[in-house]
PDB file of C-alpha atoms and ligand atoms in Angstrom:
ATOM      1  CA  MET A  20       0.000   0.000   0.000  1.00  0.00           C
ATOM      2  CA  LYS A  21       3.047   2.249   0.400  1.00  0.00           C
ATOM      3  CA  HIS A  22       3.142   2.865  -3.329  1.00  0.00           C
ATOM      4  CA  LEU A  23      -0.382   4.116  -3.871  1.00  0.00           C
ATOM      5  CA  PRO A  24      -0.376   7.187  -6.148  1.00  0.00           C
ATOM      6  CA  HIS A  25      -0.715  10.508  -4.312  1.00  0.00           C
ATOM      7  CA  LYS A  26      -3.898  11.340  -6.216  1.00  0.00           C
ATOM      8  CA  THR A  27      -5.436   8.003  -5.169  1.00  0.00           C
ATOM      9  CA  ILE A  28      -4.750   8.810  -1.505  1.00  0.00           C
ATOM     10  CA  GLU A  29      -6.416  12.208  -2.002  1.00  0.00           C
ATOM     11  CA  ARG A  30      -9.482  10.580  -3.570  1.00  0.00           C
ATOM     12  CA  LEU A  31      -9.686   7.855  -0.888  1.00  0.00           C
ATOM     13  CA  SER A  32      -9.864  10.596   1.739  1.00  0.00           C
ATOM     14  CA  GLN A  33     -12.681  12.244  -0.253  1.00  0.00           C
ATOM     15  CA  TYR A  34     -14.513   8.900  -0.711  1.00  0.00           C
ATOM     16  CA  ARG A  35     -14.351   8.303   3.027  1.00  0.00           C
ATOM     17  CA  ARG A  36     -15.910  11.691   3.771  1.00  0.00           C
ATOM     18  CA  ALA A  37     -18.745  10.913   1.331  1.00  0.00           C
ATOM     19  CA  LEU A  38     -19.148   7.382   2.721  1.00  0.00           C
ATOM     20  CA  LEU A  39     -19.379   8.656   6.299  1.00  0.00           C
ATOM     21  CA  ILE A  40     -22.285  10.897   5.265  1.00  0.00           C
ATOM     22  CA  CYS A  41     -23.980   7.921   3.547  1.00  0.00           C
ATOM     23  CA  ALA A  42     -23.451   5.727   6.631  1.00  0.00           C
ATOM     24  CA  ALA A  43     -24.961   8.418   8.870  1.00  0.00           C
ATOM     25  CA  LYS A  44     -28.061   8.347   6.643  1.00  0.00           C
ATOM     26  CA  GLY A  45     -28.323   4.575   7.168  1.00  0.00           C
ATOM     27  CA  LYS A  46     -27.094   3.545   3.719  1.00  0.00           C
ATOM     28  CA  ALA A  47     -25.414   0.112   3.932  1.00  0.00           C
ATOM     29  CA  HIS A  48     -24.265  -0.390   0.325  1.00  0.00           C
ATOM     30  CA  ILE A  49     -23.146   1.922  -2.454  1.00  0.00           C
ATOM     31  CA  PHE A  50     -22.298   1.509  -6.155  1.00  0.00           C
ATOM     32  CA  SER A  51     -19.221   2.981  -7.793  1.00  0.00           C
ATOM     33  CA  HIS A  52     -21.410   5.194  -9.987  1.00  0.00           C
ATOM     34  CA  GLU A  53     -23.017   6.701  -6.869  1.00  0.00           C
ATOM     35  CA  ILE A  54     -19.622   7.582  -5.353  1.00  0.00           C
ATOM     36  CA  ALA A  55     -18.558   8.913  -8.764  1.00  0.00           C
ATOM     37  CA  LYS A  56     -21.587  11.194  -8.937  1.00  0.00           C
ATOM     38  CA  ILE A  57     -20.874  12.676  -5.494  1.00  0.00           C
ATOM     39  CA  GLN A  58     -17.198  13.260  -6.363  1.00  0.00           C
ATOM     40  CA  HIS A  59     -17.808  14.462  -9.952  1.00  0.00           C
ATOM     41  CA  ILE A  60     -15.511  11.814 -11.402  1.00  0.00           C
ATOM     42  CA  THR A  61     -16.043   8.679 -13.507  1.00  0.00           C
ATOM     43  CA  PRO A  62     -17.170   5.314 -12.064  1.00  0.00           C
ATOM     44  CA  VAL A  63     -14.109   3.771 -13.765  1.00  0.00           C
ATOM     45  CA  GLN A  64     -11.837   6.000 -11.669  1.00  0.00           C
ATOM     46  CA  VAL A  65     -13.653   5.014  -8.473  1.00  0.00           C
ATOM     47  CA  ARG A  66     -13.452   1.290  -9.303  1.00  0.00           C
ATOM     48  CA  ARG A  67      -9.756   1.609 -10.206  1.00  0.00           C
ATOM     49  CA  ASP A  68      -8.925   3.339  -6.895  1.00  0.00           C
ATOM     50  CA  ILE A  69     -10.879   0.818  -4.837  1.00  0.00           C
ATOM     51  CA  MET A  70      -9.358  -2.110  -6.717  1.00  0.00           C
ATOM     52  CA  LEU A  71      -5.907  -0.682  -5.911  1.00  0.00           C
ATOM     53  CA  ILE A  72      -6.647  -1.109  -2.196  1.00  0.00           C
ATOM     54  CA  GLY A  73      -7.717  -4.696  -2.816  1.00  0.00           C
ATOM     55  CA  TYR A  74     -11.447  -4.282  -2.242  1.00  0.00           C
ATOM     56  CA  THR A  75     -14.304  -5.392  -4.456  1.00  0.00           C
ATOM     57  CA  GLY A  76     -18.036  -5.006  -4.188  1.00  0.00           C
ATOM     58  CA  THR A  77     -20.752  -7.263  -5.497  1.00  0.00           C
ATOM     59  CA  LEU A  78     -22.587  -6.752  -8.775  1.00  0.00           C
ATOM     60  CA  ARG A  79     -25.960  -6.765  -7.062  1.00  0.00           C
ATOM     61  CA  LYS A  80     -25.274  -4.521  -4.046  1.00  0.00           C
ATOM     62  CA  GLY A  81     -22.065  -2.641  -4.811  1.00  0.00           C
ATOM     63  CA  TYR A  82     -19.643  -1.872  -1.958  1.00  0.00           C
ATOM     64  CA  ASN A  83     -20.379  -2.375   1.723  1.00  0.00           C
ATOM     65  CA  VAL A  84     -20.193   1.212   3.048  1.00  0.00           C
ATOM     66  CA  GLN A  85     -18.865   0.419   6.543  1.00  0.00           C
ATOM     67  CA  GLU A  86     -16.283  -2.095   5.274  1.00  0.00           C
ATOM     68  CA  LEU A  87     -14.984   0.465   2.804  1.00  0.00           C
ATOM     69  CA  ILE A  88     -14.821   3.204   5.466  1.00  0.00           C
ATOM     70  CA  ASP A  89     -12.848   0.845   7.749  1.00  0.00           C
ATOM     71  CA  LEU A  90     -10.493  -0.249   4.989  1.00  0.00           C
ATOM     72  CA  ILE A  91      -9.736   3.343   3.917  1.00  0.00           C
ATOM     73  CA  GLY A  92      -9.146   4.115   7.614  1.00  0.00           C
ATOM     74  CA  ASP A  93      -6.649   1.220   7.855  1.00  0.00           C
ATOM     75  CA  ILE A  94      -4.772   2.638   4.877  1.00  0.00           C
ATOM     76  CA  ILE A  95      -4.793   6.354   5.660  1.00  0.00           C
ATOM     77  CA  ASP A  96      -4.818   6.514   9.462  1.00  0.00           C
ATOM     78  CA  THR A  97      -2.354   5.281  12.019  1.00  0.00           C
ATOM     79  CA  LYS A  98      -3.721   3.325  15.007  1.00  0.00           C
ATOM     80  CA  GLU A  99      -2.653   5.849  17.644  1.00  0.00           C
ATOM     81  CA  GLY A 100      -3.370   8.914  15.474  1.00  0.00           C
ATOM     82  CA  LEU A 101      -0.934  11.681  14.565  1.00  0.00           C
ATOM     83  CA  ASN A 102      -0.235  14.971  16.265  1.00  0.00           C
ATOM     84  CA  VAL A 103      -0.097  18.181  14.280  1.00  0.00           C
ATOM     85  CA  ALA A 104       1.375  21.630  15.054  1.00  0.00           C
ATOM     86  CA  ILE A 105       0.448  24.920  13.463  1.00  0.00           C
ATOM     87  CA  VAL A 106       3.060  27.638  13.019  1.00  0.00           C
ATOM     88  CA  GLY A 107       1.687  31.192  12.873  1.00  0.00           C
ATOM     89  CA  ILE A 108      -1.485  31.693  14.824  1.00  0.00           C
ATOM     90  CA  GLY A 109      -2.900  34.596  12.803  1.00  0.00           C
ATOM     91  CA  ASN A 110      -6.150  34.688  10.790  1.00  0.00           C
ATOM     92  CA  LEU A 111      -5.526  31.491   8.837  1.00  0.00           C
ATOM     93  CA  GLY A 112      -3.900  29.588  11.713  1.00  0.00           C
ATOM     94  CA  ARG A 113      -6.894  30.240  13.966  1.00  0.00           C
ATOM     95  CA  ALA A 114      -9.355  29.366  11.199  1.00  0.00           C
ATOM     96  CA  MET A 115      -7.507  26.065  10.628  1.00  0.00           C
ATOM     97  CA  ILE A 116      -7.751  25.123  14.314  1.00  0.00           C
ATOM     98  CA  ASN A 117     -11.449  25.986  14.438  1.00  0.00           C
ATOM     99  CA  TYR A 118     -12.187  24.065  11.273  1.00  0.00           C
ATOM    100  CA  PHE A 119     -10.080  21.050  12.019  1.00  0.00           C
ATOM    101  CA  ASN A 120     -10.224  20.064  15.656  1.00  0.00           C
ATOM    102  CA  GLY A 121     -12.931  17.623  16.613  1.00  0.00           C
ATOM    103  CA  LYS A 122     -13.524  16.610  12.979  1.00  0.00           C
ATOM    104  CA  ARG A 123     -10.698  14.087  12.592  1.00  0.00           C
ATOM    105  CA  THR A 124     -10.329  11.468  15.279  1.00  0.00           C
ATOM    106  CA  LYS A 125      -6.918  10.358  14.049  1.00  0.00           C
ATOM    107  CA  LEU A 126      -5.323  13.772  13.525  1.00  0.00           C
ATOM    108  CA  SER A 127      -5.194  16.440  16.230  1.00  0.00           C
ATOM    109  CA  ILE A 128      -3.666  19.883  16.314  1.00  0.00           C
ATOM    110  CA  VAL A 129      -1.967  19.767  19.713  1.00  0.00           C
ATOM    111  CA  ALA A 130       0.268  22.852  19.663  1.00  0.00           C
ATOM    112  CA  ALA A 131       0.700  26.217  17.981  1.00  0.00           C
ATOM    113  CA  PHE A 132       3.836  28.340  17.639  1.00  0.00           C
ATOM    114  CA  ASP A 133       4.188  32.065  17.100  1.00  0.00           C
ATOM    115  CA  SER A 134       6.812  34.762  17.527  1.00  0.00           C
ATOM    116  CA  ASN A 135       4.374  37.392  18.824  1.00  0.00           C
ATOM    117  CA  PRO A 136       4.716  37.577  22.648  1.00  0.00           C
ATOM    118  CA  ASP A 137       1.013  38.587  22.913  1.00  0.00           C
ATOM    119  CA  LYS A 138       0.010  35.184  21.539  1.00  0.00           C
ATOM    120  CA  VAL A 139       2.487  32.996  23.404  1.00  0.00           C
ATOM    121  CA  GLU A 140       1.184  31.107  26.463  1.00  0.00           C
ATOM    122  CA  ARG A 141      -2.406  31.679  25.324  1.00  0.00           C
ATOM    123  CA  ALA A 142      -4.807  28.955  24.167  1.00  0.00           C
ATOM    124  CA  PHE A 143      -6.640  29.272  20.840  1.00  0.00           C
ATOM    125  CA  SER A 144      -9.750  27.056  20.706  1.00  0.00           C
ATOM    126  CA  GLY A 145      -8.096  24.813  23.265  1.00  0.00           C
ATOM    127  CA  VAL A 146      -4.694  24.691  21.521  1.00  0.00           C
ATOM    128  CA  LYS A 147      -1.781  26.178  23.469  1.00  0.00           C
ATOM    129  CA  CYS A 148       0.526  28.593  21.690  1.00  0.00           C
ATOM    130  CA  TYR A 149       4.263  28.338  22.439  1.00  0.00           C
ATOM    131  CA  HIS A 150       7.092  30.657  21.453  1.00  0.00           C
ATOM    132  CA  ILE A 151       8.706  29.652  18.175  1.00  0.00           C
ATOM    133  CA  ASP A 152      12.008  29.088  20.020  1.00  0.00           C
ATOM    134  CA  GLN A 153      10.379  26.229  21.970  1.00  0.00           C
ATOM    135  CA  MET A 154       9.564  24.318  18.793  1.00  0.00           C
ATOM    136  CA  GLY A 155      12.241  21.600  19.038  1.00  0.00           C
ATOM    137  CA  GLU A 156      11.394  20.729  22.635  1.00  0.00           C
ATOM    138  CA  ILE A 157       7.584  20.746  22.206  1.00  0.00           C
ATOM    139  CA  ILE A 158       7.601  18.778  18.943  1.00  0.00           C
ATOM    140  CA  LYS A 159       9.656  16.080  20.647  1.00  0.00           C
ATOM    141  CA  ASN A 160       7.681  16.021  23.912  1.00  0.00           C
ATOM    142  CA  GLU A 161       4.258  16.074  22.234  1.00  0.00           C
ATOM    143  CA  ASN A 162       5.292  13.553  19.564  1.00  0.00           C
ATOM    144  CA  ILE A 163       4.240  15.892  16.745  1.00  0.00           C
ATOM    145  CA  SER A 164       4.884  14.619  13.224  1.00  0.00           C
ATOM    146  CA  ILE A 165       3.052  17.095  10.963  1.00  0.00           C
ATOM    147  CA  GLY A 166       3.552  20.874  10.740  1.00  0.00           C
ATOM    148  CA  ILE A 167       1.216  23.393   9.116  1.00  0.00           C
ATOM    149  CA  ILE A 168       2.829  26.686   8.078  1.00  0.00           C
ATOM    150  CA  THR A 169       0.616  29.772   8.271  1.00  0.00           C
ATOM    151  CA  VAL A 170       3.191  32.532   8.790  1.00  0.00           C
ATOM    152  CA  PRO A 171       3.781  35.478   6.372  1.00  0.00           C
ATOM    153  CA  ALA A 172       5.402  34.230   3.154  1.00  0.00           C
ATOM    154  CA  GLY A 173       8.818  35.752   3.915  1.00  0.00           C
ATOM    155  CA  ALA A 174       9.166  33.642   7.081  1.00  0.00           C
ATOM    156  CA  ALA A 175       8.240  30.339   5.366  1.00  0.00           C
ATOM    157  CA  PRO A 176      11.806  29.126   4.502  1.00  0.00           C
ATOM    158  CA  GLU A 177      13.078  29.796   8.048  1.00  0.00           C
ATOM    159  CA  ILE A 178      10.050  28.052   9.607  1.00  0.00           C
ATOM    160  CA  THR A 179      10.415  25.076   7.250  1.00  0.00           C
ATOM    161  CA  GLU A 180      14.033  24.668   8.299  1.00  0.00           C
ATOM    162  CA  LYS A 181      13.048  24.857  11.970  1.00  0.00           C
ATOM    163  CA  LEU A 182      10.348  22.206  11.480  1.00  0.00           C
ATOM    164  CA  VAL A 183      12.729  19.900   9.619  1.00  0.00           C
ATOM    165  CA  ASN A 184      15.408  20.306  12.296  1.00  0.00           C
ATOM    166  CA  SER A 185      12.808  19.564  14.982  1.00  0.00           C
ATOM    167  CA  GLY A 186      12.171  16.138  13.449  1.00  0.00           C
ATOM    168  CA  ILE A 187       8.836  16.767  11.700  1.00  0.00           C
ATOM    169  CA  LYS A 188       7.913  14.201   9.002  1.00  0.00           C
ATOM    170  CA  GLY A 189       5.310  16.033   6.924  1.00  0.00           C
ATOM    171  CA  ILE A 190       4.581  19.690   6.128  1.00  0.00           C
ATOM    172  CA  LEU A 191       1.562  21.523   4.740  1.00  0.00           C
ATOM    173  CA  ASN A 192       2.687  24.941   3.513  1.00  0.00           C
ATOM    174  CA  PHE A 193      -0.154  27.426   3.191  1.00  0.00           C
ATOM    175  CA  THR A 194       2.030  30.395   2.273  1.00  0.00           C
ATOM    176  CA  PRO A 195       2.474  31.459  -1.356  1.00  0.00           C
ATOM    177  CA  LYS A 196       6.253  30.952  -0.975  1.00  0.00           C
ATOM    178  CA  PRO A 197       7.454  27.523  -2.220  1.00  0.00           C
ATOM    179  CA  VAL A 198       9.858  25.868   0.229  1.00  0.00           C
ATOM    180  CA  ASN A 199      12.522  23.168  -0.012  1.00  0.00           C
ATOM    181  CA  VAL A 200      12.653  20.069   2.148  1.00  0.00           C
ATOM    182  CA  PRO A 201      14.867  16.972   2.242  1.00  0.00           C
ATOM    183  CA  SER A 202      13.412  13.976   0.352  1.00  0.00           C
ATOM    184  CA  ARG A 203      12.476  12.167   3.583  1.00  0.00           C
ATOM    185  CA  ILE A 204       9.886  14.875   4.377  1.00  0.00           C
ATOM    186  CA  TYR A 205       6.500  14.773   2.685  1.00  0.00           C
ATOM    187  CA  LEU A 206       5.540  18.283   1.539  1.00  0.00           C
ATOM    188  CA  GLU A 207       2.185  19.610   0.319  1.00  0.00           C
ATOM    189  CA  GLU A 208       1.854  23.210  -0.768  1.00  0.00           C
ATOM    190  CA  TYR A 209      -1.484  24.893  -1.160  1.00  0.00           C
ATOM    191  CA  ASP A 210      -1.708  28.275  -2.793  1.00  0.00           C
ATOM    192  CA  MET A 211      -5.241  29.662  -2.953  1.00  0.00           C
ATOM    193  CA  ILE A 212      -4.316  32.243  -5.614  1.00  0.00           C
ATOM    194  CA  THR A 213      -3.092  29.518  -8.014  1.00  0.00           C
ATOM    195  CA  SER A 214      -6.384  27.648  -7.592  1.00  0.00           C
ATOM    196  CA  LEU A 215      -8.354  30.825  -8.191  1.00  0.00           C
ATOM    197  CA  GLU A 216      -6.291  31.765 -11.254  1.00  0.00           C
ATOM    198  CA  LYS A 217      -6.828  28.266 -12.655  1.00  0.00           C
ATOM    199  CA  ILE A 218     -10.594  28.760 -12.287  1.00  0.00           C
ATOM    200  CA  ALA A 219     -10.308  32.243 -13.850  1.00  0.00           C
ATOM    201  CA  PHE A 220      -8.509  30.718 -16.862  1.00  0.00           C
ATOM    202  CA  PHE A 221     -11.245  28.135 -17.433  1.00  0.00           C
ATOM    203  CA  VAL A 222     -13.990  30.703 -16.881  1.00  0.00           C
ATOM    204  CA  LYS A 223     -12.313  32.905 -19.517  1.00  0.00           C
ATOM    205  CA  THR A 224     -11.868  30.106 -22.058  1.00  0.00           C
ATOM    206  CA  HIS A 225     -15.486  28.983 -21.629  1.00  0.00           C
ATOM    207  CA  ALA A 226     -16.936  32.517 -21.875  1.00  0.00           C
TER     208      ALA A 226
HETATM  209  P1  LIG B   9      -1.521  36.857   9.835  1.00  0.00           P
HETATM  210  O1  LIG B   9      -0.626  38.023   9.690  1.00  0.00           O
HETATM  211  O2  LIG B   9      -2.898  37.031  10.362  1.00  0.00           O
HETATM  212  O3  LIG B   9      -0.810  35.743  10.744  1.00  0.00           O
HETATM  213  C1  LIG B   9       0.565  35.415  10.665  1.00  0.00           C
HETATM  214  C2  LIG B   9       1.009  34.932  12.043  1.00  0.00           C
HETATM  215  O4  LIG B   9       2.356  34.470  11.917  1.00  0.00           O
HETATM  216  C3  LIG B   9       1.008  36.023  13.108  1.00  0.00           C
HETATM  217  O5  LIG B   9       0.400  35.560  14.295  1.00  0.00           O
HETATM  218  C4  LIG B   9       2.479  36.350  13.321  1.00  0.00           C
HETATM  219  O6  LIG B   9       2.768  36.767  14.661  1.00  0.00           O
HETATM  220  C5  LIG B   9       3.109  34.992  13.022  1.00  0.00           C
HETATM  221  N1  LIG B   9       4.530  35.082  12.609  1.00  0.00           N
HETATM  222  C6  LIG B   9       5.123  35.984  11.793  1.00  0.00           C
HETATM  223  N2  LIG B   9       6.440  35.689  11.630  1.00  0.00           N
HETATM  224  C7  LIG B   9       6.663  34.580  12.383  1.00  0.00           C
HETATM  225  C8  LIG B   9       7.826  33.788  12.650  1.00  0.00           C
HETATM  226  N3  LIG B   9       9.017  34.079  12.077  1.00  0.00           N
HETATM  227  N4  LIG B   9       7.694  32.733  13.469  1.00  0.00           N
HETATM  228  C9  LIG B   9       6.510  32.438  14.052  1.00  0.00           C
HETATM  229  N5  LIG B   9       5.376  33.143  13.840  1.00  0.00           N
HETATM  230  C10 LIG B   9       5.461  34.192  13.018  1.00  0.00           C
HETATM  231  O7  LIG B   9      -1.543  36.170   8.396  1.00  0.00           O
HETATM  232  P2  LIG B   9      -2.685  35.184   7.795  1.00  0.00           P
HETATM  233  O8  LIG B   9      -3.702  35.977   7.096  1.00  0.00           O
HETATM  234  O9  LIG B   9      -3.094  34.210   8.813  1.00  0.00           O
HETATM  235  O10 LIG B   9      -1.834  34.445   6.661  1.00  0.00           O
HETATM  236  C11 LIG B   9      -0.787  33.551   6.985  1.00  0.00           C
HETATM  237  C12 LIG B   9      -0.190  32.953   5.719  1.00  0.00           C
HETATM  238  O11 LIG B   9      -1.181  32.217   5.048  1.00  0.00           O
HETATM  239  C13 LIG B   9       0.336  33.988   4.738  1.00  0.00           C
HETATM  240  O12 LIG B   9       1.513  33.505   4.150  1.00  0.00           O
HETATM  241  C14 LIG B   9      -0.777  34.119   3.731  1.00  0.00           C
HETATM  242  O13 LIG B   9      -0.307  34.487   2.454  1.00  0.00           O
HETATM  243  C15 LIG B   9      -1.323  32.705   3.721  1.00  0.00           C
HETATM  244  N6  LIG B   9      -2.728  32.633   3.376  1.00  0.00           N
HETATM  245  C16 LIG B   9      -3.656  33.298   4.094  1.00  0.00           C
HETATM  246  C17 LIG B   9      -5.006  33.190   3.758  1.00  0.00           C
HETATM  247  C18 LIG B   9      -6.087  33.885   4.533  1.00  0.00           C
HETATM  248  O14 LIG B   9      -7.266  33.736   4.106  1.00  0.00           O
HETATM  249  N7  LIG B   9      -5.813  34.567   5.606  1.00  0.00           N
HETATM  250  C19 LIG B   9      -5.391  32.410   2.699  1.00  0.00           C
HETATM  251  C20 LIG B   9      -4.416  31.730   1.999  1.00  0.00           C
HETATM  252  C21 LIG B   9      -3.105  31.832   2.366  1.00  0.00           C
END
């Protein structure tokens, strides 16, 4: 399972979210074309992804919703869960904590870091903010393996280096500044402006 394509992992996470909603509505089985419709992709893509994780449904009933949720959980989650830290507790950092905590049982934001003394030693939606200089110690003590960067773009390279030196294993960079990491670190970068400009391009070409 280690070699699943990145895009498949992304889609499995999306399938699980859709499946959890179906399960909450009491739906026990689902066909690939139903998942495809929710995700706006083709049933072939859904079947290919689910085959890759070694699961098959039946022709008559489709996939068992709970079995598929559990299997995706076995692949994506770790048993004990993973701890996450957020660096830069400004507008976006606070929004991330509010949005995220309580929604994912296997991922928790357990610490925040900031350089502003007014924010240090305060709790934001239950998450304690530490001074950036305490990063190494807290990341080790709290067993944090993922870092989210929400500082101003100019500080992103310095913060990335600090996270890497503190022993972090994965980084989500929300700043518009691309950063470099050693190959052992998994990096995702999300730039809202790029997404918006992509939409603008397609809106223009379809006008
Ligand atoms: P903000 O100014 O509200 O917050 C930045 C926080 O980072 C502040 O609390 C500041 O004290 C802290 N900080 C600054 N330098 C630091 C350092 N060296 N070490 C530790 N902490 C430091 O900014 P924001 O609006 O939350 O945006 C944060 C980042 O996210 C920016 O790079 C921005 O481009 C990006 N972003 C923001 C949004 C948004 O909607 N706010 C959306 C997409 C991307």
